[in-house]
Each structure stands twice: as structure tokens, then as C-alpha cells.
Amino acid sequence: MLDLSNNSLSGPIPPDLAKLSNLEELRLSSNMLTGTIPYHLANCTKLLVLDISQNLLSGSIPEEIVRMEMLRYLFLSGNKLTGLIPDSFTASQNLLELQLGNNMLEEAIPYSLGNLQYISLALNLSRNRLTSEIPASLGNLDKLQSLDLSFNFLSGFIPSELNNMASLSFVNVSSNHLSGVLPASWAKFVATLPNSFLQNPALCIKSDVFTFCKQEKDHKGNKTKFLIIFTVILVLLLLVAGLCAASYHRMRFHHWSESSVALNRHVDFVDLPKDLTYECIMHATEELSEKYLIGKGKYGTVYKAQIDNGLGKLCYAVKKIDLSEPSFSQERKVLAILRHRNLVRMAGYGITDGFGMIIYEYMQGGTLFEVLHQRKPRVPLNWELRHRIALGIAQGLSYLHHDCVSQVIHRDIKSSNILMDSELEPKIGDFGMAKIVDNSSSDTSWTPSSIVGTLGYIAPENGNSIKLTEKSDVYSYGVVILELLCRRMSVDPSFEDGVDIVTWVNANLKKVEQFNILQLLDKEISYWMEIERSNALKLLELAMSCTQQSSSARPTMRKVVANLVKLRC
């Protein structure tokens, strides 16, 4: 096995890797590899796992790679691959999982995918530019558990042959142009995976939960149907009004706590881990009791849920958000497209009366703000740790700005939104104010009705820009790095009124000599080795370049990552 994942490697994949004839696993994911996929890798005839996902690879997928018979896991997602998916899959192949999502692959889904008789784990073709109809041959994949064709340009009917996919436990065909009737065996997913069929206006969905079928224009009996529908809606409105009145009278006599949620209340969760249920969450948090509260933000409160699944204890962070706030749908929308080790992972979400819940992986290390400013005794941070934190945050932001299929601007980067695992590896969280940039449309939502962000982290242009850019995130990142180096808050109590950390550092840099700059930094840094102190000063210089007044003068996050990689001791 050769595993070089998560190492910030750049440049092309060396063709000489093909000389490793006995290699069984090649893992190069989450780097910055460029160029095309070498077809010579097919010479590694014993290869079982090929994972080159989350890079910057371009060009087409070599047919030689697709035809490898011993290969069981092929992960090419999260690159910039173009062209057609090779129509070269055969029944003799041993593929168990095929991940091609988050690329720019075009035209039709190859019919030969239906030949993969052993594929059982996942087939992911989401977030590409695939067109035409879903091939009926996919119905042959009766062992497949997960099928994701979402966010493409697929059209036509969903073939009835897909009823034969008896092992499916997850399916997503949302955001296409599908029409006709949903396969009968897929109706069960309407309740458990309601988002999996959205954004297909002409798709007829019939299930025990609800039925939605778009009406044909100029159809006979439309007038009668309209009257029936109008009558039903009127009756429903009267019933709702009656229920609201009854609820109002009950609330006059009974105090209802906002955090108290009845266990029998219906909630639909999406893509939760098998061992996690709504009842488990409510039981683990004693119905979202204050004693499990671990954080509060602008748009929600976060609780810790510890679940015992019989094999051990699992921890999740449960964020409760008022549904009247747009942040709930926005955060779900953003998190659904993100896959990076330095971004917090969403495990699922739920909706109930008046509020929504987003379930995250629980981060044992708390937040960077807590690590820097609140922990007692003080957490020692050597150069290696500070560099790892700075690089991890930068890699997460670089992914958002440059490597997502759609660019994402976070708009609220701050130390309290940087979550830390037990090894102090950072992950960016709280995407409630994030924006997905759609360059293909005129998005008027970019005109800010109010300044977004947090005091001390807000870029100067945020107060008057018509359209915010990713450079506002770069500024906020620079502030976080100044916090990391100086161990002072963005608006520290030791500063004069109206002074933030950027102003404070700039003012003091003009006063001190070069050899005294270390006095601005955390005292711990003065005890480091000379090369580490030198690197700390270079990191300070990088932070200052990120916080320049002019947004155009700031580096991109990709450039920041490249500079940080050079600073490794």
C-alpha cells in the first residue's frame, strides 16, 4: 500500500508509479495534484484501491483505468475531470464502489455501468454535467446500496427496470429534469429521504406520505379539479386556524419551554448514521436540556449528544435552529456539497415544530477560541501545532474558494467557528452565513442589507461592497492567524476602545525594531528554536498580507496554502 493522502502534494501524478507492479492500494486523495490521470496506472494489475479524489486533476478518465478487472474501489471525485465517462465497464470487473462525483463529466451515463454485477457499496455520479436519460441497464445492479445521480441535467423517465434494485438504502436524483412517475419500489424513500427527489418539477411522486404530480395544461376537468382543490385547501385552512386558536388557549394556561420537545413528535431525518435516531438524540440530551449546551451562535444553540450503540459511545453535536431564520436551509444546502478533512461534517438533519436540527460530528477539542483564550491551565502550543492549525484552516478555505464545484464564501471565519479535534486538527464550522457563488446567474442576494460577520474579523470592504468576494474570508483568516500568534482576542480587553488586533499589530510594528517584533507575539514563542521563531515571523508577515485594506492586494487562499507548505520545519 502507498498512502500519501492529505499531504499538500502538488504537480502531476508520476507515471513511474505504474512500475509498482505488486501495488494493491494507491491513495493520493486530498492533495493539490494537477495534470491528467496517467493511463499507465493500469499496469498495476494487482491494484484493488485507487483513490485520487479531492485534487485538481483534469482531462478525461482513461479507459484503461476503467477496465481494470481487479480494482474494487475507484475514487475520482472532487477533481476537474471532463469529457465522457468511458463506456467500457464489463461483467468480469470486481468494482464494489465507484465515486465520480464533483467533476465536470458530460453527456450520457454509459449503458455498460449495468454490467458491474458485483458493485454493492455506492455508485456516485452526482454534481457533473451529465445529460440524456438514466439507462435502464442500472436496474441490473441489484446489489447496489447507494445511488447518487443528483445535480446533473438528466431528463426523461426513470426506467421501470430500476424497481429491480432491491438492495438500495439510499438514492438521490434531485436537481435534474426528470419526468414521469417515480418507480414504485422507490416510494419508501419519499419519507426517509425527502430531499432526494426535489428540483424535478415534472416528476410524479406517489407514496403513502404524499402525492405530487404536476397537472397537464388544458386537460378536461381542470375546472372541476380546481374547485375540489380549492375546497380542500379552504377546509384545511379552517382546521389550521382552529388548531392555532386551541393552541393559543392552551399556551395561556401552560408554560411551554422552548427546549422541551415531545418524543412522539414526528421528525424526518436525512442520511443519519444507522445507530442514530431522533429518539436517541432527545434521550441523550434530555430533550435538549441546558446542561448539555456546548455553544451558542447567532442563529442557533448547540448541544452534545452521547449515544451508546451497544458497542461503544458515539458523540454528536446537535445544532438547534429557528426555522424562521434562513440560516437553516442555507447551512444544509452548503454542507451537502462539502467534503474536506478541514470542514466539519454533517451527519444529518431533522425538522420539527418551529425549529430544525443539524447533526454534526462532535469535536472533542472545542473551538480554537477556547484553546487560545479560555482553557485553564493554558494550553501550550509549539510551532508544529500552530503551523498545523494555520495550514488546516487555510486548506479548508482553499477548498471552499477554489476546489468546490460551486465556490463557497464562508463570511464568518473566526476562532470560535474553528472546531478542534482531540489532536488539535482544525475544522471550519458554522456555515449559517455562507454563500454559494453561482456565476451563471445574476444573484442579487449579494447586496448586503446589513454587515455580515463578527466584529474584529470583518473585512473593511464589507461595509460598502455591492458584491462580497472570497477575499473577505482571506481577511478574516488573517485575523485568526494574528490571534494564533499573539494569543490576543480579535478585539482584546487590553486594546484601547475601537482598536482591533489588525490595527494594534500595525501600530506596534511601526514602533518596534526588527529584533523586538517577537515582543508582539505570545511569550511562549520567544523560547522556541531560532528557525521556529523565524518561521513565526514569516507567518506573521503572511497574516498581515491577508489583512491588507485593499482586497485585491490580499493573496488567494491557494497561495496562502502554498506559502504555509514552504514553512514546514
Coordinates of C-alpha atoms in Angstrom, one line a residue:
M1 CA 0.0 0.0 0.0
L2 CA 1.1 3.6 -0.8
D3 CA -0.8 6.2 1.2
L4 CA 0.2 9.9 0.6
S5 CA -3.2 11.4 1.3
N6 CA -3.6 14.8 2.9
N7 CA 0.0 16.0 2.3
S8 CA -0.5 19.1 0.2
L9 CA 1.4 17.4 -2.7
S10 CA 1.4 19.3 -5.9
G11 CA 2.3 18.7 -9.6
P12 CA 1.3 15.7 -11.7
I13 CA 1.0 12.1 -10.7
P14 CA 4.3 10.4 -11.5
P15 CA 3.9 7.9 -14.3
D16 CA 6.6 5.8 -12.7
L17 CA 4.1 4.7 -10.1
A18 CA 2.9 2.3 -12.8
K19 CA 6.2 0.4 -12.2
L20 CA 5.0 -0.8 -8.8
S21 CA 3.5 -4.0 -10.2
N22 CA 2.7 -5.5 -6.9
L23 CA 0.9 -2.4 -5.5
E24 CA -2.6 -3.2 -4.2
E25 CA -3.6 0.2 -2.7
L26 CA -2.7 3.7 -4.0
R27 CA -4.2 6.6 -2.0
L28 CA -3.3 10.1 -3.1
S29 CA -6.5 11.9 -2.0
S30 CA -6.8 15.5 -0.6
N31 CA -3.7 16.9 -2.2
M32 CA -3.2 19.5 -4.9
L33 CA -2.2 17.2 -7.7
T34 CA -2.7 18.6 -11.2
G35 CA -2.5 17.3 -14.7
T36 CA -4.2 14.2 -16.1
I37 CA -4.7 10.7 -14.7
P38 CA -1.8 8.6 -16.1
Y39 CA -3.2 5.7 -18.1
H40 CA -0.1 3.8 -17.2
L41 CA -1.5 3.1 -13.7
A42 CA -3.5 0.3 -15.4
N43 CA -0.2 -1.6 -15.5
C44 CA -0.6 -2.0 -11.7
T45 CA -2.7 -5.1 -12.4
K46 CA -3.0 -6.1 -8.7
L47 CA -4.4 -2.7 -7.7
L48 CA -7.5 -3.1 -5.5
V49 CA -7.9 0.5 -4.4
L50 CA -7.2 3.7 -6.4
D51 CA -8.1 6.9 -4.5
I52 CA -7.1 10.1 -6.2
S53 CA -10.1 12.1 -5.1
Q54 CA -10.1 15.7 -3.9
N55 CA -7.3 17.0 -6.1
L56 CA -7.1 19.3 -9.1
L57 CA -6.8 16.7 -11.8
S58 CA -8.2 17.5 -15.2
G59 CA -8.7 15.8 -18.6
S60 CA -10.7 12.7 -19.2
I61 CA -10.9 9.4 -17.4
P62 CA -8.6 6.9 -19.2
E63 CA -10.4 3.8 -20.5
E64 CA -7.5 1.7 -19.3
I65 CA -8.3 2.6 -15.7
V66 CA -12.0 1.9 -16.1
R67 CA -11.2 -1.6 -17.5
M68 CA -9.0 -2.8 -14.6
E69 CA -10.5 -6.1 -13.6
M70 CA -9.0 -6.5 -10.1
L71 CA -10.0 -2.9 -9.0
R72 CA -12.6 -2.9 -6.2
Y73 CA -12.6 0.8 -5.2
L74 CA -12.2 3.6 -7.7
F75 CA -12.4 7.1 -6.2
L76 CA -12.0 10.0 -8.6
S77 CA -14.5 12.5 -7.1
G78 CA -13.7 16.2 -6.3
N79 CA -11.5 16.9 -9.3
K80 CA -11.9 18.8 -12.5
L81 CA -12.3 15.8 -14.9
T82 CA -14.1 16.5 -18.2
G83 CA -15.3 14.5 -21.1
L84 CA -17.4 11.3 -21.2
I85 CA -17.4 8.5 -18.7
P86 CA -15.9 5.7 -20.7
D87 CA -18.4 3.1 -21.8
S88 CA -16.0 0.2 -21.1
F89 CA -17.4 -1.5 -17.9
T90 CA -17.6 -5.3 -18.1
A91 CA -19.2 -8.1 -16.2
S92 CA -15.8 -9.5 -15.3
Q93 CA -14.8 -6.5 -13.2
N94 CA -14.8 -6.6 -9.4
L95 CA -15.7 -3.0 -8.6
L96 CA -17.6 -2.6 -5.3
E97 CA -17.7 1.2 -5.2
L98 CA -17.3 3.9 -7.9
Q99 CA -17.1 7.6 -6.9
L100 CA -17.0 10.1 -9.8
G101 CA -19.0 12.9 -8.2
N102 CA -18.0 16.6 -8.1
N103 CA -16.3 16.8 -11.6
M104 CA -17.3 18.2 -14.9
L105 CA -18.1 15.0 -16.8
E106 CA -20.5 15.3 -19.7
E107 CA -23.1 13.6 -21.9
A108 CA -24.8 10.3 -21.2
I109 CA -24.4 7.8 -18.4
P110 CA -22.8 4.8 -20.1
Y111 CA -25.0 1.8 -20.6
S112 CA -22.2 -0.5 -19.7
L113 CA -22.4 0.5 -16.0
G114 CA -25.1 -2.0 -15.8
N115 CA -22.5 -4.7 -16.3
L116 CA -21.0 -4.2 -12.9
Q117 CA -22.6 -7.2 -11.3
Y118 CA -20.5 -7.0 -8.1
I119 CA -20.9 -3.3 -7.3
S120 CA -22.6 -3.2 -3.9
L121 CA -21.5 -0.2 -1.9
A122 CA -22.0 3.0 -3.9
L123 CA -22.3 4.5 -7.4
N124 CA -21.9 8.3 -7.2
L125 CA -22.1 10.4 -10.4
S126 CA -23.5 13.5 -8.7
R127 CA -22.6 17.1 -9.4
N128 CA -21.4 16.7 -13.0
R129 CA -22.9 17.8 -16.3
L130 CA -24.5 14.5 -17.4
T131 CA -27.4 14.7 -19.8
S132 CA -29.8 12.4 -21.6
E133 CA -31.8 9.7 -19.8
I134 CA -31.0 7.3 -17.0
P135 CA -30.1 4.0 -18.7
A136 CA -32.4 1.1 -17.9
S137 CA -29.3 -1.1 -17.5
L138 CA -28.8 0.3 -14.0
G139 CA -31.6 -1.9 -13.0
N140 CA -29.2 -4.8 -13.2
L141 CA -27.3 -3.5 -10.2
D142 CA -29.4 -5.5 -7.7
K143 CA -26.7 -5.5 -5.0
L144 CA -26.1 -1.7 -5.0
Q145 CA -26.9 0.1 -1.7
S146 CA -26.3 3.7 -2.7
L147 CA -27.1 5.5 -5.9
D148 CA -26.4 9.3 -6.3
L149 CA -27.2 11.0 -9.7
S150 CA -28.1 14.4 -8.2
F151 CA -27.2 17.8 -9.6
N152 CA -26.9 16.9 -13.3
F153 CA -29.0 17.6 -16.4
L154 CA -30.7 14.2 -16.7
S155 CA -34.1 14.1 -18.4
G156 CA -36.8 11.7 -19.3
F157 CA -38.5 9.0 -17.3
I158 CA -36.8 7.0 -14.5
P159 CA -36.8 3.5 -16.1
S160 CA -39.2 0.9 -14.5
E161 CA -36.2 -1.5 -14.6
L162 CA -34.8 0.4 -11.6
N163 CA -37.5 -1.3 -9.5
N164 CA -35.2 -4.3 -9.6
M165 CA -32.5 -2.5 -7.4
A166 CA -33.7 -4.4 -4.3
S167 CA -30.7 -3.5 -2.1
L168 CA -30.9 0.2 -2.4
S169 CA -30.9 2.0 1.0
F170 CA -30.0 5.5 -0.4
V171 CA -30.9 7.2 -3.6
N172 CA -30.7 10.8 -4.8
V173 CA -31.8 12.1 -8.1
S174 CA -32.6 15.7 -7.1
S175 CA -31.8 18.7 -9.2
N176 CA -32.3 17.2 -12.6
H177 CA -35.0 17.5 -15.3
L178 CA -36.6 14.1 -14.7
S179 CA -40.3 13.4 -15.5
G180 CA -42.8 10.6 -15.4
V181 CA -43.6 8.5 -12.3
L182 CA -41.2 7.6 -9.5
P183 CA -40.5 3.8 -9.5
A184 CA -42.9 2.0 -7.1
S185 CA -40.1 0.5 -5.1
W186 CA -38.6 4.0 -4.5
A187 CA -41.7 5.3 -2.9
K188 CA -40.4 4.3 0.5
F189 CA -37.6 6.8 0.2
V190 CA -40.0 9.8 0.0
A191 CA -40.5 9.6 3.8
T192 CA -36.9 8.8 4.7
L193 CA -35.0 10.8 2.0
P194 CA -37.4 13.7 1.1
N195 CA -34.7 15.9 -0.5
S196 CA -33.7 13.1 -2.9
F197 CA -36.3 14.0 -5.5
L198 CA -36.5 17.8 -5.2
Q199 CA -35.9 20.1 -8.2
N200 CA -37.5 17.8 -10.7
P201 CA -40.7 19.8 -11.5
A202 CA -42.2 17.2 -13.9
L203 CA -41.5 14.2 -11.7
C204 CA -44.6 12.5 -10.4
I205 CA -44.1 11.3 -6.8
K206 CA -46.6 8.9 -5.3
S207 CA -46.2 7.4 -1.9
D208 CA -48.1 6.7 1.4
V209 CA -46.7 10.0 2.7
F210 CA -47.9 12.4 0.0
T211 CA -48.5 12.6 -3.8
F212 CA -47.2 15.3 -6.0
C213 CA -47.8 15.2 -9.8
K214 CA -47.7 18.3 -12.0
Q215 CA -51.0 18.9 -13.7
E216 CA -51.2 19.0 -17.5
K217 CA -52.5 22.2 -19.1
D218 CA -55.8 22.3 -21.0
H219 CA -56.8 18.9 -19.6
K220 CA -60.5 18.1 -19.3
G221 CA -62.0 18.5 -15.9
N222 CA -59.4 21.1 -14.8
K223 CA -62.2 23.4 -13.6
T224 CA -63.7 20.7 -11.5
K225 CA -60.3 19.7 -10.1
F226 CA -59.6 23.3 -9.3
L227 CA -62.9 23.6 -7.4
I228 CA -62.2 20.4 -5.5
I229 CA -58.6 21.5 -4.6
F230 CA -59.9 25.0 -3.6
T231 CA -62.5 23.4 -1.3
V232 CA -59.9 21.1 0.3
I233 CA -57.5 23.9 0.9
L234 CA -60.2 26.1 2.4
V235 CA -61.2 23.3 4.8
L236 CA -57.6 22.7 5.7
L237 CA -57.1 26.4 6.4
L238 CA -60.1 26.5 8.7
L239 CA -58.8 23.4 10.5
V240 CA -55.4 25.0 10.9
A241 CA -57.0 28.2 12.2
G242 CA -59.0 26.2 14.7
L243 CA -55.9 24.3 15.9
C244 CA -53.9 27.6 16.3
A245 CA -56.8 29.0 18.4
A246 CA -56.8 25.9 20.5
S247 CA -53.0 26.0 20.9
Y248 CA -53.2 29.7 21.9
H249 CA -55.7 28.9 24.7
R250 CA -53.6 26.0 25.9
M251 CA -50.5 28.2 26.0
R252 CA -52.2 30.8 28.1
F253 CA -52.5 28.2 30.8
H254 CA -49.5 26.0 30.3
H255 CA -45.8 27.2 30.3
W256 CA -44.0 25.5 27.4
S257 CA -40.2 25.5 27.4
E258 CA -38.6 26.2 24.0
S259 CA -36.1 23.4 24.6
S260 CA -38.7 20.8 25.5
V261 CA -39.6 18.6 22.6
A262 CA -42.1 15.7 22.9
L263 CA -40.6 12.3 21.9
N264 CA -43.6 11.4 19.9
R265 CA -43.3 14.5 17.6
H266 CA -42.8 13.5 14.0
V267 CA -39.3 14.3 12.6
D268 CA -37.8 13.4 9.2
F269 CA -34.1 12.9 9.3
V270 CA -31.9 12.6 6.3
D271 CA -28.9 10.4 5.9
L272 CA -28.3 9.8 9.6
P273 CA -25.9 7.1 10.8
K274 CA -27.7 3.8 11.3
D275 CA -27.3 3.8 15.1
L276 CA -28.8 7.3 15.5
T277 CA -32.5 8.2 15.7
Y278 CA -34.5 11.2 16.8
E279 CA -35.5 9.4 20.0
C280 CA -31.8 8.7 20.7
I281 CA -30.9 12.4 20.4
M282 CA -33.8 13.5 22.6
H283 CA -33.0 10.9 25.2
A284 CA -29.2 11.7 25.2
T285 CA -29.8 15.4 25.7
E286 CA -32.8 15.0 28.0
E287 CA -34.9 16.8 25.4
L288 CA -32.3 19.4 24.6
S289 CA -31.6 20.3 28.3
E290 CA -29.5 23.3 29.1
K291 CA -26.9 21.1 30.9
Y292 CA -25.9 19.6 27.5
L293 CA -25.5 23.0 25.9
I294 CA -21.9 23.4 24.5
G295 CA -22.3 26.5 22.4
K296 CA -24.5 29.4 21.3
G297 CA -24.3 31.3 18.0
K298 CA -26.2 34.0 16.1
Y299 CA -28.7 31.6 14.7
G300 CA -28.7 28.6 17.0
T301 CA -27.7 26.6 20.0
V302 CA -25.5 23.5 20.1
Y303 CA -25.9 20.5 22.3
K304 CA -23.7 17.5 22.9
A305 CA -25.5 14.1 22.4
Q306 CA -23.6 11.0 23.6
I307 CA -25.2 7.8 22.2
D308 CA -24.5 4.3 23.4
N309 CA -24.9 1.9 20.4
G310 CA -24.1 -1.2 22.4
L311 CA -20.5 -1.3 21.0
G312 CA -19.4 1.9 22.5
K313 CA -20.3 5.6 22.9
L314 CA -20.6 7.9 20.0
C315 CA -20.8 11.7 20.3
Y316 CA -22.6 14.2 18.1
A317 CA -23.1 17.9 18.2
V318 CA -26.8 18.8 17.7
K319 CA -27.4 22.4 16.4
K320 CA -31.0 23.7 17.0
I321 CA -32.0 26.5 14.7
D322 CA -35.2 28.5 14.5
L323 CA -36.9 27.7 11.2
S324 CA -37.8 31.4 10.7
E325 CA -34.1 32.1 10.1
P326 CA -32.8 31.5 6.6
S327 CA -29.6 30.1 8.0
F328 CA -31.1 26.6 8.5
S329 CA -31.8 25.9 4.8
Q330 CA -28.6 27.8 3.8
E331 CA -26.4 25.8 6.1
R332 CA -27.9 22.5 5.0
K333 CA -27.5 23.4 1.3
V334 CA -23.8 24.4 1.8
L335 CA -22.9 21.4 4.0
A336 CA -24.4 19.0 1.5
I337 CA -21.8 19.8 -1.2
L338 CA -18.7 19.9 1.1
R339 CA -16.2 17.0 1.5
H340 CA -12.9 18.0 3.1
R341 CA -11.0 16.9 6.2
N342 CA -10.8 20.5 7.4
L343 CA -14.5 21.2 7.2
V344 CA -17.0 20.0 9.8
R345 CA -19.0 17.0 8.5
M346 CA -22.8 17.0 8.6
A347 CA -24.2 13.6 9.7
G348 CA -27.9 14.6 9.0
Y349 CA -30.6 16.9 9.9
G350 CA -34.2 17.0 11.2
I351 CA -37.2 19.3 11.1
T352 CA -39.8 19.5 13.8
D353 CA -42.3 22.1 15.1
G354 CA -40.8 25.5 14.9
F355 CA -37.1 24.6 14.6
G356 CA -34.6 22.5 12.7
M357 CA -31.7 20.4 13.9
I358 CA -28.4 19.8 12.1
I359 CA -26.3 16.9 13.4
Y360 CA -22.5 17.2 13.2
E361 CA -19.6 15.1 14.2
Y362 CA -18.6 16.1 17.7
M363 CA -15.2 17.8 18.1
Q364 CA -13.5 16.9 21.4
G365 CA -11.1 19.8 21.3
G366 CA -13.7 22.5 21.4
T367 CA -13.0 25.7 19.5
L368 CA -9.8 27.5 18.7
F369 CA -11.1 30.5 20.7
E370 CA -11.3 28.3 23.8
V371 CA -7.9 26.8 23.2
L372 CA -6.3 30.2 22.8
H373 CA -8.1 32.3 25.4
Q374 CA -10.2 30.3 27.9
R375 CA -8.5 27.0 28.8
K376 CA -7.1 26.7 32.3
P377 CA -4.3 25.7 32.6
R378 CA -3.1 27.4 29.5
V379 CA -2.7 25.1 26.5
P380 CA 0.9 25.0 25.3
L381 CA 1.2 25.5 21.5
N382 CA 4.5 24.7 19.9
W383 CA 5.4 25.7 16.3
E384 CA 4.3 22.4 14.9
L385 CA 0.8 22.8 16.4
R386 CA 0.4 26.4 15.4
H387 CA 1.6 25.6 11.9
R388 CA -0.8 22.6 11.6
I389 CA -3.7 24.8 12.7
A390 CA -2.9 27.6 10.3
L391 CA -2.4 25.2 7.4
G392 CA -5.6 23.2 8.2
I393 CA -7.8 26.3 8.2
A394 CA -6.1 27.5 5.0
Q395 CA -6.7 24.2 3.3
G396 CA -10.3 24.2 4.2
L397 CA -10.8 27.7 2.9
S398 CA -8.8 27.0 -0.2
Y399 CA -11.2 24.1 -0.9
L400 CA -14.2 26.3 -0.4
H401 CA -12.9 29.1 -2.7
H402 CA -11.1 27.1 -5.4
D403 CA -11.9 23.4 -5.4
C404 CA -15.7 23.1 -4.9
V405 CA -17.9 22.6 -7.9
S406 CA -19.5 25.9 -6.8
Q407 CA -17.4 28.4 -5.0
V408 CA -18.4 28.9 -1.3
I409 CA -17.7 32.1 0.7
H410 CA -18.0 31.4 4.4
R411 CA -18.4 35.1 5.5
D412 CA -18.0 34.4 9.3
I413 CA -14.5 33.0 9.7
K414 CA -13.4 33.5 13.4
S415 CA -11.6 31.5 16.0
S416 CA -14.9 30.4 17.7
N417 CA -16.0 28.9 14.4
I418 CA -12.8 26.8 14.1
L419 CA -13.5 23.4 15.8
M420 CA -10.7 21.3 17.0
D421 CA -10.4 17.5 17.3
S422 CA -8.6 15.7 20.1
E423 CA -5.3 16.1 18.2
L424 CA -5.9 19.9 17.6
E425 CA -6.6 19.4 13.9
P426 CA -8.9 22.3 12.9
K427 CA -12.2 22.1 11.0
I428 CA -14.2 25.1 9.9
G429 CA -17.7 25.1 11.1
D430 CA -20.9 27.2 11.2
F431 CA -22.0 27.8 7.6
G432 CA -25.1 29.7 8.6
M433 CA -24.0 32.8 6.7
A434 CA -22.1 31.1 3.9
K435 CA -23.0 31.8 0.3
I436 CA -22.7 29.5 -2.7
V437 CA -21.5 31.6 -5.7
D438 CA -23.4 30.9 -8.9
N439 CA -21.5 32.6 -11.7
S440 CA -24.2 31.6 -14.2
S441 CA -26.9 33.7 -12.7
S442 CA -27.3 37.3 -11.5
D443 CA -27.6 36.7 -7.8
T444 CA -29.0 39.8 -6.2
S445 CA -28.6 38.3 -2.7
W446 CA -25.1 39.5 -2.7
T447 CA -26.2 43.0 -1.9
P448 CA -25.9 43.1 1.9
S449 CA -28.8 44.6 3.8
S450 CA -26.6 44.6 6.8
I451 CA -22.9 43.9 7.5
V452 CA -22.3 40.2 7.9
G453 CA -19.6 38.7 10.1
T454 CA -18.3 39.3 13.6
L455 CA -16.7 42.4 15.0
G456 CA -12.9 42.3 14.7
Y457 CA -13.0 39.8 11.8
I458 CA -15.0 41.9 9.2
A459 CA -13.0 43.0 6.2
P460 CA -13.0 46.8 5.5
E461 CA -15.0 46.4 2.3
N462 CA -17.9 44.6 3.9
G463 CA -19.5 47.8 5.0
N464 CA -19.9 49.2 1.5
S465 CA -19.4 46.5 -1.1
I466 CA -22.2 45.7 -3.6
K467 CA -20.8 42.2 -4.0
L468 CA -18.6 40.5 -1.5
T469 CA -15.8 38.2 -2.7
E470 CA -13.8 35.4 -1.2
K471 CA -11.2 38.0 -0.2
S472 CA -13.3 38.9 2.8
D473 CA -12.7 35.3 4.0
V474 CA -9.0 35.9 3.4
Y475 CA -9.1 38.9 5.7
S476 CA -10.9 37.0 8.5
Y477 CA -8.3 34.2 8.1
G478 CA -5.5 36.7 8.6
V479 CA -7.2 37.9 11.8
V480 CA -7.4 34.3 13.1
I481 CA -3.7 33.8 12.5
L482 CA -2.9 37.0 14.4
E483 CA -4.9 35.6 17.3
L484 CA -2.9 32.3 17.0
L485 CA 0.4 34.1 17.0
C486 CA -0.2 36.9 19.5
R487 CA -2.7 35.0 21.7
R488 CA -4.9 38.0 21.9
M489 CA -8.6 38.3 21.0
S490 CA -9.6 40.0 17.8
V491 CA -11.0 42.8 20.0
D492 CA -8.9 42.3 23.1
P493 CA -9.7 43.9 26.5
S494 CA -6.1 45.2 26.6
F495 CA -6.6 47.3 23.5
E496 CA -7.9 50.8 23.5
D497 CA -11.5 51.4 22.6
G498 CA -12.2 51.0 18.9
V499 CA -8.9 49.1 18.3
D500 CA -8.9 45.6 16.8
I501 CA -5.9 43.2 16.5
V502 CA -5.1 44.3 13.0
T503 CA -4.9 47.9 14.0
W504 CA -2.9 47.0 17.1
V505 CA -0.3 44.9 15.3
N506 CA 0.1 47.5 12.5
A507 CA 0.6 50.3 15.0
N508 CA 3.2 48.4 17.1
L509 CA 5.1 47.2 14.0
K510 CA 5.8 50.8 13.3
K511 CA 7.2 51.4 16.8
V512 CA 9.4 48.4 17.3
E513 CA 12.7 47.4 15.8
Q514 CA 13.0 44.2 13.8
F515 CA 14.6 42.3 16.7
N516 CA 11.8 43.3 19.0
I517 CA 8.9 42.2 16.9
L518 CA 8.8 39.0 18.9
Q519 CA 7.5 41.1 21.8
L520 CA 4.2 41.4 20.0
L521 CA 3.8 37.6 19.9
D522 CA 2.8 35.1 22.5
K523 CA 5.6 34.9 25.1
E524 CA 5.9 31.1 24.5
I525 CA 7.3 31.8 21.1
S526 CA 10.4 33.6 22.5
Y527 CA 11.6 30.2 23.9
W528 CA 11.4 28.4 20.6
M529 CA 14.4 27.4 18.5
E530 CA 15.7 30.1 16.1
I531 CA 14.4 28.5 13.0
E532 CA 10.9 28.2 14.6
R533 CA 11.0 31.9 15.7
S534 CA 12.0 32.8 12.2
N535 CA 9.0 30.8 10.8
A536 CA 6.7 32.5 13.3
L537 CA 7.8 35.9 11.9
K538 CA 7.1 34.7 8.4
L539 CA 3.7 33.5 9.4
L540 CA 3.1 37.0 10.9
E541 CA 4.1 38.5 7.6
L542 CA 1.6 36.2 5.8
A543 CA -1.1 37.2 8.2
M544 CA -0.5 40.9 7.6
S545 CA -0.7 40.3 3.8
C546 CA -4.1 38.7 4.3
T547 CA -5.4 41.7 6.3
Q548 CA -4.4 44.4 3.8
Q549 CA -7.0 47.2 3.4
S550 CA -7.3 46.6 -0.3
S551 CA -9.0 43.2 -1.1
S552 CA -7.2 42.9 -4.4
A553 CA -3.8 43.1 -2.6
R554 CA -4.6 40.1 -0.4
P555 CA -3.4 36.7 -1.6
T556 CA -5.7 33.9 -2.6
M557 CA -6.2 31.0 -0.1
R558 CA -4.5 28.7 -2.6
K559 CA -1.4 31.0 -2.5
V560 CA -1.6 31.0 1.3
V561 CA -1.6 27.2 1.4
A562 CA 1.5 27.1 -0.9
N563 CA 3.3 29.6 1.4
L564 CA 2.5 27.6 4.5
V565 CA 3.7 24.4 3.0
K566 CA 7.1 26.1 2.5
L567 CA 7.2 27.0 6.2
R568 CA 7.3 23.4 7.4
C569 CA 10.4 22.8 9.5

